[in-house]
CSV table of N, CA and C in Angstrom, one decimal:
chain,number,residue,atom,x,y,z
A,1,UNK,N,12.4,9.5,8.5
A,1,UNK,CA,12.0,10.0,7.2
A,1,UNK,C,10.7,10.7,7.3
A,2,UNK,N,9.5,10.9,7.7
A,2,UNK,CA,8.1,10.2,7.9
A,2,UNK,C,7.6,12.1,9.2
A,3,UNK,N,8.7,11.3,9.9
A,3,UNK,CA,9.0,13.2,11.0
A,3,UNK,C,9.3,14.2,10.4
A,4,UNK,N,9.7,14.1,9.5
A,4,UNK,CA,10.8,15.4,9.0
A,4,UNK,C,9.4,16.0,8.5
A,5,UNK,N,8.8,15.3,7.6
A,5,UNK,CA,8.2,15.2,6.2
A,5,UNK,C,6.2,16.0,7.1
A,6,UNK,N,6.1,15.7,8.3
A,6,UNK,CA,5.6,15.9,9.5
A,6,UNK,C,5.4,17.3,9.6
A,7,UNK,N,6.6,17.8,9.9
A,7,UNK,CA,6.6,19.1,10.9
A,7,UNK,C,6.9,20.0,9.2
A,8,UNK,N,7.7,19.6,8.4
A,8,UNK,CA,7.1,20.6,7.0
A,8,UNK,C,6.2,20.9,6.6
A,9,UNK,N,5.4,19.7,6.7
A,9,UNK,CA,3.7,20.0,6.3
A,9,UNK,C,2.8,20.2,6.8
A,10,UNK,N,2.9,20.7,8.1
A,10,UNK,CA,2.7,21.4,9.8
A,10,UNK,C,3.1,22.6,9.3
A,11,UNK,N,4.0,22.7,9.3
A,11,UNK,CA,4.4,24.5,9.1
A,11,UNK,C,4.1,25.1,7.6
A,12,UNK,N,4.0,24.5,6.6
A,12,UNK,CA,3.6,25.0,5.5
A,12,UNK,C,2.2,24.8,5.1
A,13,UNK,N,1.4,24.4,6.0
A,13,UNK,CA,0.3,23.5,5.7
A,13,UNK,C,-1.0,24.9,5.8
A,14,UNK,N,-1.4,25.6,4.7
A,14,UNK,CA,-2.7,26.8,4.9
A,14,UNK,C,-3.7,26.8,5.6
A,15,UNK,N,-4.1,25.1,5.3
A,15,UNK,CA,-5.4,25.0,5.1
A,15,UNK,C,-5.7,24.3,6.6
A,16,UNK,N,-5.4,24.1,7.7
A,16,UNK,CA,-5.6,23.5,8.7
A,16,UNK,C,-6.5,22.1,8.3
A,17,UNK,N,-7.9,21.9,7.8
A,17,UNK,CA,-8.7,21.0,7.2
A,17,UNK,C,-8.0,20.2,6.2
A,18,UNK,N,-6.6,20.3,6.1
A,18,UNK,CA,-5.5,19.9,4.6
A,18,UNK,C,-5.1,18.9,5.3
A,19,UNK,N,-5.1,17.5,4.7
A,19,UNK,CA,-4.2,16.1,5.7
A,19,UNK,C,-3.7,15.7,4.6
A,20,UNK,N,-2.5,15.0,4.6
A,20,UNK,CA,-1.9,13.8,3.5
A,20,UNK,C,-1.4,13.2,4.5
A,21,UNK,N,-1.9,11.7,3.8
A,21,UNK,CA,-1.7,10.5,4.3
A,21,UNK,C,-0.5,9.7,3.6
A,22,UNK,N,0.9,8.7,4.0
A,22,UNK,CA,1.5,8.1,3.3
A,22,UNK,C,1.8,7.5,3.5
A,23,UNK,N,2.7,6.2,2.7
A,23,UNK,CA,3.3,4.9,3.4
A,23,UNK,C,4.8,5.1,2.9
A,24,UNK,N,6.0,5.4,4.0
A,24,UNK,CA,7.0,4.8,3.0
A,24,UNK,C,7.2,3.3,3.6
A,25,UNK,N,8.3,2.8,2.5
A,25,UNK,CA,8.9,1.7,2.7
A,25,UNK,C,10.3,1.3,2.1
A,26,UNK,N,11.0,0.7,2.5
A,26,UNK,CA,12.9,0.7,1.9
A,26,UNK,C,13.3,-0.6,2.1
A,27,UNK,N,13.4,-1.1,0.7
A,27,UNK,CA,13.9,-3.0,0.5
A,27,UNK,C,15.6,-2.9,0.6
A,28,UNK,N,15.9,-4.0,0.9
A,28,UNK,CA,17.3,-3.5,0.3
A,28,UNK,C,17.4,-5.5,0.0
A,29,UNK,N,17.7,-5.6,-1.2
A,29,UNK,CA,17.5,-6.8,-1.5
A,29,UNK,C,19.0,-7.7,-1.5
A,30,UNK,N,20.2,-7.2,-1.7
A,30,UNK,CA,20.9,-7.8,-1.5
A,30,UNK,C,21.9,-8.7,-0.8
A,31,UNK,N,21.4,-7.7,0.5
A,31,UNK,CA,21.7,-7.6,2.1
A,31,UNK,C,21.4,-8.4,3.2
A,32,UNK,N,19.9,-8.1,2.9
A,32,UNK,CA,19.1,-8.8,3.9
A,32,UNK,C,17.7,-9.5,3.6
A,33,UNK,N,17.0,-8.7,2.7
A,33,UNK,CA,16.1,-8.9,2.0
A,33,UNK,C,14.9,-8.6,3.1
A,34,UNK,N,14.9,-6.9,3.9
A,34,UNK,CA,14.6,-6.6,4.7
A,34,UNK,C,13.4,-5.4,4.4
A,35,UNK,N,12.7,-5.6,4.6
A,35,UNK,CA,11.3,-4.4,4.1
A,35,UNK,C,10.9,-3.9,5.2
A,36,UNK,N,11.9,-2.2,5.3
A,36,UNK,CA,11.3,-1.5,6.3
A,36,UNK,C,10.3,-0.4,5.9
A,37,UNK,N,9.6,-0.3,7.0
A,37,UNK,CA,8.5,0.4,6.5
A,37,UNK,C,7.3,1.4,7.5
A,38,UNK,N,6.8,2.9,7.8
A,38,UNK,CA,5.9,3.1,7.9
A,38,UNK,C,5.0,3.8,7.8
A,39,UNK,N,4.1,4.2,8.4
A,39,UNK,CA,2.9,4.7,8.1
A,39,UNK,C,2.5,6.0,8.4
A,40,UNK,N,1.9,7.4,7.8
A,40,UNK,CA,1.4,7.8,8.1
A,40,UNK,C,0.1,8.5,7.8
A,41,UNK,N,-1.0,7.4,8.8
A,41,UNK,CA,-2.5,7.1,8.3
A,41,UNK,C,-2.5,7.1,6.8
A,42,UNK,N,-1.8,6.5,6.4
A,42,UNK,CA,-1.9,5.4,5.2
A,42,UNK,C,-3.0,4.5,4.9
A,43,UNK,N,-3.9,4.2,4.0
A,43,UNK,CA,-4.3,2.6,3.5
A,43,UNK,C,-3.7,1.2,4.1
A,44,UNK,N,-3.5,0.9,5.0
A,44,UNK,CA,-2.5,-0.4,4.7
A,44,UNK,C,-2.3,-1.3,3.7
A,45,UNK,N,-1.5,-1.7,3.5
A,45,UNK,CA,-1.2,-2.9,2.4
A,45,UNK,C,-1.5,-4.1,2.8
A,46,UNK,N,-0.4,-4.8,2.0
A,46,UNK,CA,0.1,-6.2,2.5
A,46,UNK,C,1.0,-7.0,1.7
A,47,UNK,N,0.8,-8.1,2.8
A,47,UNK,CA,2.4,-8.8,2.8
A,47,UNK,C,1.9,-10.4,2.8
A,48,UNK,N,2.4,-10.7,1.7
A,48,UNK,CA,1.6,-12.3,1.2
A,48,UNK,C,3.2,-13.0,1.7
A,49,UNK,N,2.8,-14.1,2.4
A,49,UNK,CA,3.6,-14.7,2.5
A,49,UNK,C,3.7,-15.9,1.9
A,50,UNK,N,4.2,-16.1,0.4
A,50,UNK,CA,4.1,-18.0,0.2
A,50,UNK,C,4.2,-19.1,0.6
A,51,UNK,N,4.7,-18.7,1.0
A,51,UNK,CA,5.1,-20.3,1.8
A,51,UNK,C,4.7,-20.8,2.6
A,52,UNK,N,3.1,-19.8,3.4
A,52,UNK,CA,2.1,-20.3,4.4
A,52,UNK,C,0.7,-20.0,3.2
A,53,UNK,N,0.9,-19.1,1.8
A,53,UNK,CA,-0.2,-19.1,0.8
A,53,UNK,C,-1.2,-17.9,2.0
A,54,UNK,N,-1.1,-16.9,2.3
A,54,UNK,CA,-1.6,-16.1,3.2
A,54,UNK,C,-1.2,-15.0,3.3
A,55,UNK,N,-1.8,-13.7,3.3
A,55,UNK,CA,-2.4,-13.0,3.1
A,55,UNK,C,-1.9,-12.3,4.7
A,56,UNK,N,-1.2,-10.8,5.0
A,56,UNK,CA,-1.3,-10.4,6.3
A,56,UNK,C,-1.4,-8.5,6.0
A,57,UNK,N,-1.9,-8.6,6.4
A,57,UNK,CA,-2.5,-6.6,6.6
A,57,UNK,C,-1.1,-6.0,7.6
A,58,UNK,N,-0.2,-5.4,6.6
A,58,UNK,CA,0.9,-4.1,7.1
A,58,UNK,C,0.6,-3.0,7.7
A,59,UNK,N,0.3,-3.9,8.6
A,59,UNK,CA,-0.5,-2.3,9.5
A,59,UNK,C,0.6,-1.6,10.8
A,60,UNK,N,0.8,-0.5,9.8
A,60,UNK,CA,1.6,0.3,10.5
A,60,UNK,C,0.9,2.0,11.2
A,61,UNK,N,0.9,1.7,12.6
A,61,UNK,CA,0.0,3.0,12.8
A,61,UNK,C,0.9,3.8,12.5
A,62,UNK,N,0.6,5.6,12.3
A,62,UNK,CA,1.0,6.7,12.7
A,62,UNK,C,0.3,7.7,11.9
A,63,UNK,N,-0.1,8.8,12.7
A,63,UNK,CA,-1.5,9.8,12.1
A,63,UNK,C,-0.8,10.3,11.3
A,64,UNK,N,-1.8,11.1,10.3
A,64,UNK,CA,-1.6,11.6,8.7
A,64,UNK,C,-0.6,13.1,9.3
A,65,UNK,N,0.3,13.0,8.1
A,65,UNK,CA,1.0,13.9,8.0
A,65,UNK,C,0.2,15.7,8.5
A,66,UNK,N,0.7,16.3,9.5
A,66,UNK,CA,0.4,17.8,9.4
A,66,UNK,C,-0.6,18.1,10.7
A,67,UNK,N,-0.3,16.9,11.5
A,67,UNK,CA,-1.8,16.8,13.0
A,67,UNK,C,-1.0,17.6,14.1
A,68,UNK,N,0.3,16.7,14.2
A,68,UNK,CA,0.9,16.9,15.8
A,68,UNK,C,2.3,17.3,15.2
A,69,UNK,N,3.1,18.2,15.0
A,69,UNK,CA,4.5,18.4,14.1
A,69,UNK,C,5.6,17.3,15.1
A,70,UNK,N,5.6,17.0,15.9
A,70,UNK,CA,6.4,16.3,17.2
A,70,UNK,C,6.2,14.5,16.6
A,71,UNK,N,5.5,14.1,16.6
A,71,UNK,CA,4.7,12.5,17.2
A,71,UNK,C,5.7,11.7,16.2
A,72,UNK,N,6.3,10.7,17.1
A,72,UNK,CA,7.3,9.9,15.9
A,72,UNK,C,6.6,8.4,15.8
A,73,UNK,N,7.1,8.7,14.3
A,73,UNK,CA,6.5,7.5,13.5
A,73,UNK,C,7.2,6.2,13.6
A,74,UNK,N,6.9,5.1,13.8
A,74,UNK,CA,7.6,3.6,14.5
A,74,UNK,C,7.8,3.0,12.9
A,75,UNK,N,8.9,2.8,13.0
A,75,UNK,CA,9.1,1.8,11.7
A,75,UNK,C,9.2,0.5,11.8
A,76,UNK,N,8.9,-0.3,11.2
A,76,UNK,CA,8.3,-1.7,11.3
A,76,UNK,C,9.2,-2.5,10.1
A,77,UNK,N,9.4,-3.6,10.0
A,77,UNK,CA,10.1,-4.4,9.4
A,77,UNK,C,9.5,-5.5,9.4
A,78,UNK,N,9.7,-6.5,7.3
A,78,UNK,CA,9.3,-7.8,7.2
A,78,UNK,C,10.3,-8.5,6.8
A,79,UNK,N,10.7,-9.5,7.0
A,79,UNK,CA,11.9,-9.9,6.2
A,79,UNK,C,11.0,-10.8,4.8
A,80,UNK,N,12.1,-11.1,3.2
A,80,UNK,CA,10.6,-11.6,1.6
A,80,UNK,C,11.2,-12.5,1.8
A,81,UNK,N,11.1,-14.4,2.0
A,81,UNK,CA,11.7,-14.8,1.8
A,81,UNK,C,11.4,-14.8,-0.1
A,82,UNK,N,11.6,-16.2,-1.1
A,82,UNK,CA,11.8,-16.1,-2.3
A,82,UNK,C,9.8,-16.4,-2.7
A,83,UNK,N,9.3,-15.5,-3.7
A,83,UNK,CA,7.9,-15.7,-3.6
A,83,UNK,C,7.1,-15.0,-2.4
A,84,UNK,N,7.9,-14.1,-1.6
A,84,UNK,CA,6.8,-13.3,-0.9
A,84,UNK,C,6.7,-12.4,-1.5
A,85,UNK,N,5.3,-10.9,-1.1
A,85,UNK,CA,5.1,-9.9,-1.7
A,85,UNK,C,4.7,-8.7,-1.0
A,86,UNK,N,4.8,-7.5,-0.8
A,86,UNK,CA,4.3,-6.4,-0.3
A,86,UNK,C,3.0,-5.4,-1.8
A,87,UNK,N,2.5,-5.2,-1.1
A,87,UNK,CA,1.2,-4.8,-2.0
A,87,UNK,C,0.8,-3.6,-1.5
A,88,UNK,N,0.9,-2.6,-1.8
A,88,UNK,CA,1.0,-1.4,-1.8
A,88,UNK,C,-0.3,-0.4,-2.5
A,89,UNK,N,-1.2,0.3,-2.3
A,89,UNK,CA,-2.0,0.9,-2.6
A,89,UNK,C,-2.8,2.1,-2.5
A,90,UNK,N,-3.8,3.2,-2.8
A,90,UNK,CA,-4.0,4.6,-2.7
A,90,UNK,C,-5.7,3.9,-2.5
A,91,UNK,N,-5.7,5.5,-2.1
A,91,UNK,CA,-7.6,5.0,-1.8
A,91,UNK,C,-8.5,4.4,-2.7
A,92,UNK,N,-7.9,5.4,-3.9
A,92,UNK,CA,-9.1,5.4,-5.2
A,92,UNK,C,-8.4,3.3,-5.5
A,93,UNK,N,-8.0,2.6,-5.1
A,93,UNK,CA,-8.1,1.2,-5.4
A,93,UNK,C,-9.4,0.5,-4.7
A,94,UNK,N,-9.3,1.2,-3.4
A,94,UNK,CA,-10.3,0.5,-2.4
A,94,UNK,C,-12.0,1.4,-2.2
A,95,UNK,N,-11.7,2.2,-2.9
A,95,UNK,CA,-12.6,3.0,-3.4
A,95,UNK,C,-13.5,2.6,-4.3
A,96,UNK,N,-13.1,1.9,-5.0
A,96,UNK,CA,-13.5,0.9,-6.6
A,96,UNK,C,-14.6,0.8,-6.1
A,97,UNK,N,-15.9,0.8,-6.8
A,97,UNK,CA,-16.9,-0.1,-6.4
A,97,UNK,C,-17.3,-0.8,-7.6
A,98,UNK,N,-17.9,-2.1,-7.1
A,98,UNK,CA,-18.0,-3.1,-7.5
A,98,UNK,C,-19.8,-2.6,-7.6
A,99,UNK,N,-20.6,-4.0,-8.6
A,99,UNK,CA,-21.5,-4.0,-8.2
A,99,UNK,C,-22.7,-4.3,-6.6
A,100,UNK,N,-21.4,-4.4,-5.8
A,100,UNK,CA,-22.2,-4.5,-4.3
A,100,UNK,C,-22.1,-3.3,-3.2
A,101,UNK,N,-20.8,-2.2,-4.2
A,101,UNK,CA,-20.5,-1.8,-3.5
A,101,UNK,C,-19.1,-1.8,-3.1
A,102,UNK,N,-17.9,-0.4,-2.6
A,102,UNK,CA,-17.1,-0.7,-2.7
A,102,UNK,C,-16.8,-2.1,-2.7
A,103,UNK,N,-15.2,-2.2,-3.0
A,103,UNK,CA,-15.0,-3.1,-2.9
A,103,UNK,C,-13.9,-2.6,-1.6
A,104,UNK,N,-14.4,-4.5,-1.1
A,104,UNK,CA,-13.3,-4.7,0.0
A,104,UNK,C,-11.9,-5.0,0.1
A,105,UNK,N,-11.2,-5.3,0.9
A,105,UNK,CA,-9.9,-5.7,1.6
A,105,UNK,C,-10.5,-7.2,0.7
A,106,UNK,N,-10.8,-7.8,0.8
A,106,UNK,CA,-10.7,-9.5,1.1
A,106,UNK,C,-10.9,-10.0,-1.0
A,107,UNK,N,-11.7,-8.6,-1.2
A,107,UNK,CA,-11.7,-8.8,-2.5
A,107,UNK,C,-10.6,-8.5,-3.5
A,108,UNK,N,-9.7,-7.2,-2.9
A,108,UNK,CA,-8.6,-7.2,-3.3
A,108,UNK,C,-7.1,-8.3,-3.0
A,109,UNK,N,-7.3,-9.0,-2.0
A,109,UNK,CA,-6.7,-9.9,-2.0
A,109,UNK,C,-7.4,-11.3,-3.1
A,110,UNK,N,-8.1,-11.5,-3.2
A,110,UNK,CA,-9.5,-12.1,-4.8
A,110,UNK,C,-8.8,-12.0,-5.9
A,111,UNK,N,-8.1,-11.0,-5.8
A,111,UNK,CA,-7.7,-10.2,-7.8
A,111,UNK,C,-6.0,-10.9,-7.4
A,112,UNK,N,-5.5,-10.6,-6.2
A,112,UNK,CA,-4.1,-10.4,-5.8
A,112,UNK,C,-3.9,-12.6,-6.3
A,113,UNK,N,-4.9,-12.7,-5.6
A,113,UNK,CA,-4.4,-14.8,-5.7
A,113,UNK,C,-5.0,-15.1,-7.0
A,114,UNK,N,-6.0,-14.2,-7.2
A,114,UNK,CA,-5.9,-15.0,-8.8
A,114,UNK,C,-4.9,-15.1,-10.4
A,115,UNK,N,-3.7,-14.0,-9.8
A,115,UNK,CA,-3.0,-13.5,-10.4
A,115,UNK,C,-1.0,-13.7,-9.6
A,116,UNK,N,-1.4,-15.0,-9.0
A,116,UNK,CA,0.6,-15.2,-7.8
A,116,UNK,C,0.9,-15.9,-9.0
A,117,UNK,N,0.6,-16.5,-9.9
A,117,UNK,CA,2.1,-16.8,-11.1
A,117,UNK,C,2.1,-15.7,-12.0
A,118,UNK,N,2.3,-14.5,-11.7
A,118,UNK,CA,2.5,-13.1,-12.7
A,118,UNK,C,3.8,-12.9,-12.0
A,119,UNK,N,4.8,-11.8,-12.8
A,119,UNK,CA,5.4,-11.4,-12.2
A,119,UNK,C,4.6,-10.0,-11.4
A,120,UNK,N,5.7,-8.9,-11.0
A,120,UNK,CA,5.0,-8.1,-10.3
A,120,UNK,C,4.1,-6.8,-11.2
A,121,UNK,N,4.9,-6.4,-12.3
A,121,UNK,CA,4.4,-6.0,-13.3
A,121,UNK,C,3.2,-6.4,-14.3
A,122,UNK,N,3.2,-7.8,-14.2
A,122,UNK,CA,1.9,-8.1,-15.0
A,122,UNK,C,0.9,-8.4,-14.4
A,123,UNK,N,0.9,-8.5,-13.0
A,123,UNK,CA,0.5,-8.7,-12.0
A,123,UNK,C,-0.8,-7.4,-12.0
A,124,UNK,N,-0.2,-6.4,-11.3
A,124,UNK,CA,-0.4,-5.0,-11.3
A,124,UNK,C,-1.2,-4.1,-12.8
A,125,UNK,N,-1.5,-4.5,-13.7
A,125,UNK,CA,-1.5,-4.5,-15.5
A,125,UNK,C,-3.0,-5.6,-15.0
A,126,UNK,N,-2.6,-7.0,-14.5
A,126,UNK,CA,-3.9,-7.5,-14.3
A,126,UNK,C,-5.4,-6.3,-13.7
A,127,UNK,N,-4.5,-6.4,-12.5
A,127,UNK,CA,-5.6,-5.8,-12.1
A,127,UNK,C,-6.3,-4.6,-11.9
A,128,UNK,N,-5.4,-3.6,-12.5
A,128,UNK,CA,-5.8,-2.2,-12.8
A,128,UNK,C,-6.7,-2.6,-13.7
A,129,UNK,N,-6.4,-3.8,-15.3
A,129,UNK,CA,-7.8,-4.0,-16.0
A,129,UNK,C,-8.9,-4.2,-15.7
A,130,UNK,N,-8.7,-4.8,-15.2
A,130,UNK,CA,-9.8,-5.8,-13.8
A,130,UNK,C,-10.9,-4.8,-13.4
A,131,UNK,N,-10.3,-4.1,-12.6
A,131,UNK,CA,-11.2,-2.5,-11.7
A,131,UNK,C,-11.4,-1.3,-12.7
A,132,UNK,N,-10.9,-1.2,-14.1
A,132,UNK,CA,-11.1,-0.3,-14.8
A,132,UNK,C,-12.4,-0.9,-15.4
A,133,UNK,N,-12.5,-2.3,-15.7
A,133,UNK,CA,-13.7,-2.9,-16.4
A,133,UNK,C,-14.8,-2.1,-15.3
A,134,UNK,N,-15.0,-2.7,-13.9
A,134,UNK,CA,-15.5,-3.0,-12.8
A,134,UNK,C,-16.4,-1.8,-13.1
A,135,UNK,N,-15.0,-0.6,-12.9
A,135,UNK,CA,-15.4,0.7,-13.6
A,135,UNK,C,-16.1,1.6,-14.5
A,136,UNK,N,-16.4,0.9,-15.7
A,136,UNK,CA,-16.6,0.8,-16.3
A,136,UNK,C,-16.3,2.2,-17.5
A,137,UNK,N,-14.7,1.3,-17.6
A,137,UNK,CA,-13.3,2.3,-17.9
A,137,UNK,C,-13.5,3.5,-17.7
A,138,UNK,N,-13.8,4.2,-16.0
A,138,UNK,CA,-13.8,5.5,-15.7
A,138,UNK,C,-13.5,5.7,-14.5
A,139,UNK,N,-12.0,5.7,-14.2
A,139,UNK,CA,-11.8,5.7,-12.4
A,139,UNK,C,-12.6,7.8,-12.4
A,140,UNK,N,-12.3,7.1,-11.1
A,140,UNK,CA,-12.7,8.5,-10.3
A,140,UNK,C,-12.1,9.1,-9.5
A,141,UNK,N,-11.4,8.5,-9.1
A,141,UNK,CA,-10.2,9.1,-8.3
A,141,UNK,C,-8.7,8.0,-9.0
A,142,UNK,N,-7.9,8.7,-7.9
A,142,UNK,CA,-6.2,8.1,-8.4
A,142,UNK,C,-6.4,6.6,-8.1
A,143,UNK,N,-5.3,6.1,-9.0
A,143,UNK,CA,-5.5,4.5,-9.0
A,143,UNK,C,-3.8,4.5,-8.7
A,144,UNK,N,-3.4,4.4,-7.4
A,144,UNK,CA,-1.6,3.8,-7.5
A,144,UNK,C,-1.7,2.3,-7.0
A,145,UNK,N,-1.1,1.4,-7.4
A,145,UNK,CA,-1.0,0.0,-7.2
A,145,UNK,C,0.7,-0.3,-7.2
A,146,UNK,N,1.2,-0.7,-6.2
A,146,UNK,CA,2.1,-1.2,-6.3
A,146,UNK,C,2.5,-2.3,-5.9
A,147,UNK,N,3.5,-3.7,-7.0
A,147,UNK,CA,3.7,-4.8,-6.3
A,147,UNK,C,5.5,-5.3,-6.3
A,148,UNK,N,5.3,-6.1,-4.9
A,148,UNK,CA,6.9,-6.2,-4.6
A,148,UNK,C,7.1,-7.3,-4.4
A,149,UNK,N,7.8,-8.4,-5.2
A,149,UNK,CA,7.9,-9.1,-5.7
A,149,UNK,C,9.5,-9.9,-5.5
A,150,UNK,N,9.8,-10.5,-4.5
A,150,UNK,CA,11.0,-11.3,-4.0
A,150,UNK,C,10.8,-12.0,-5.0
A,151,UNK,N,12.2,-12.6,-6.6
A,151,UNK,CA,12.5,-13.8,-7.1
A,151,UNK,C,13.0,-14.6,-6.1
A,152,UNK,N,14.0,-14.4,-6.1
A,152,UNK,CA,14.5,-15.5,-5.2
A,152,UNK,C,15.3,-14.8,-3.8
């Protein structure tokens, strides 16, 4: 998927200084509970392992779209057990400012940790409200947060 999009962006892009980042994921819950993903230079998300109560970076190396038309994007896989989560976000989340400067990845993990018992939607709503308040109710960039949480 990313390789095809990469070629299209490279061919159609009229401004060579422009580029696109993207994270692509697919989850088949009924069959294998495997989350397959690839990245085109996008901010790495998190994988939360409930059994270990630990966050792991979803490091998926890949060039931004439109730079190298024949680049092969590697696909990665994570198995989700009950309670495990995949958390994805745009740079608008990491570029939110706190009193000490920009939010760090550890700050985002802390926010998520405060709401582990919530449903995925409740977690997104609570984190959004926290970050909106932190920004004095004025977001200055796109803000996308996606939480995929396996129930059973």
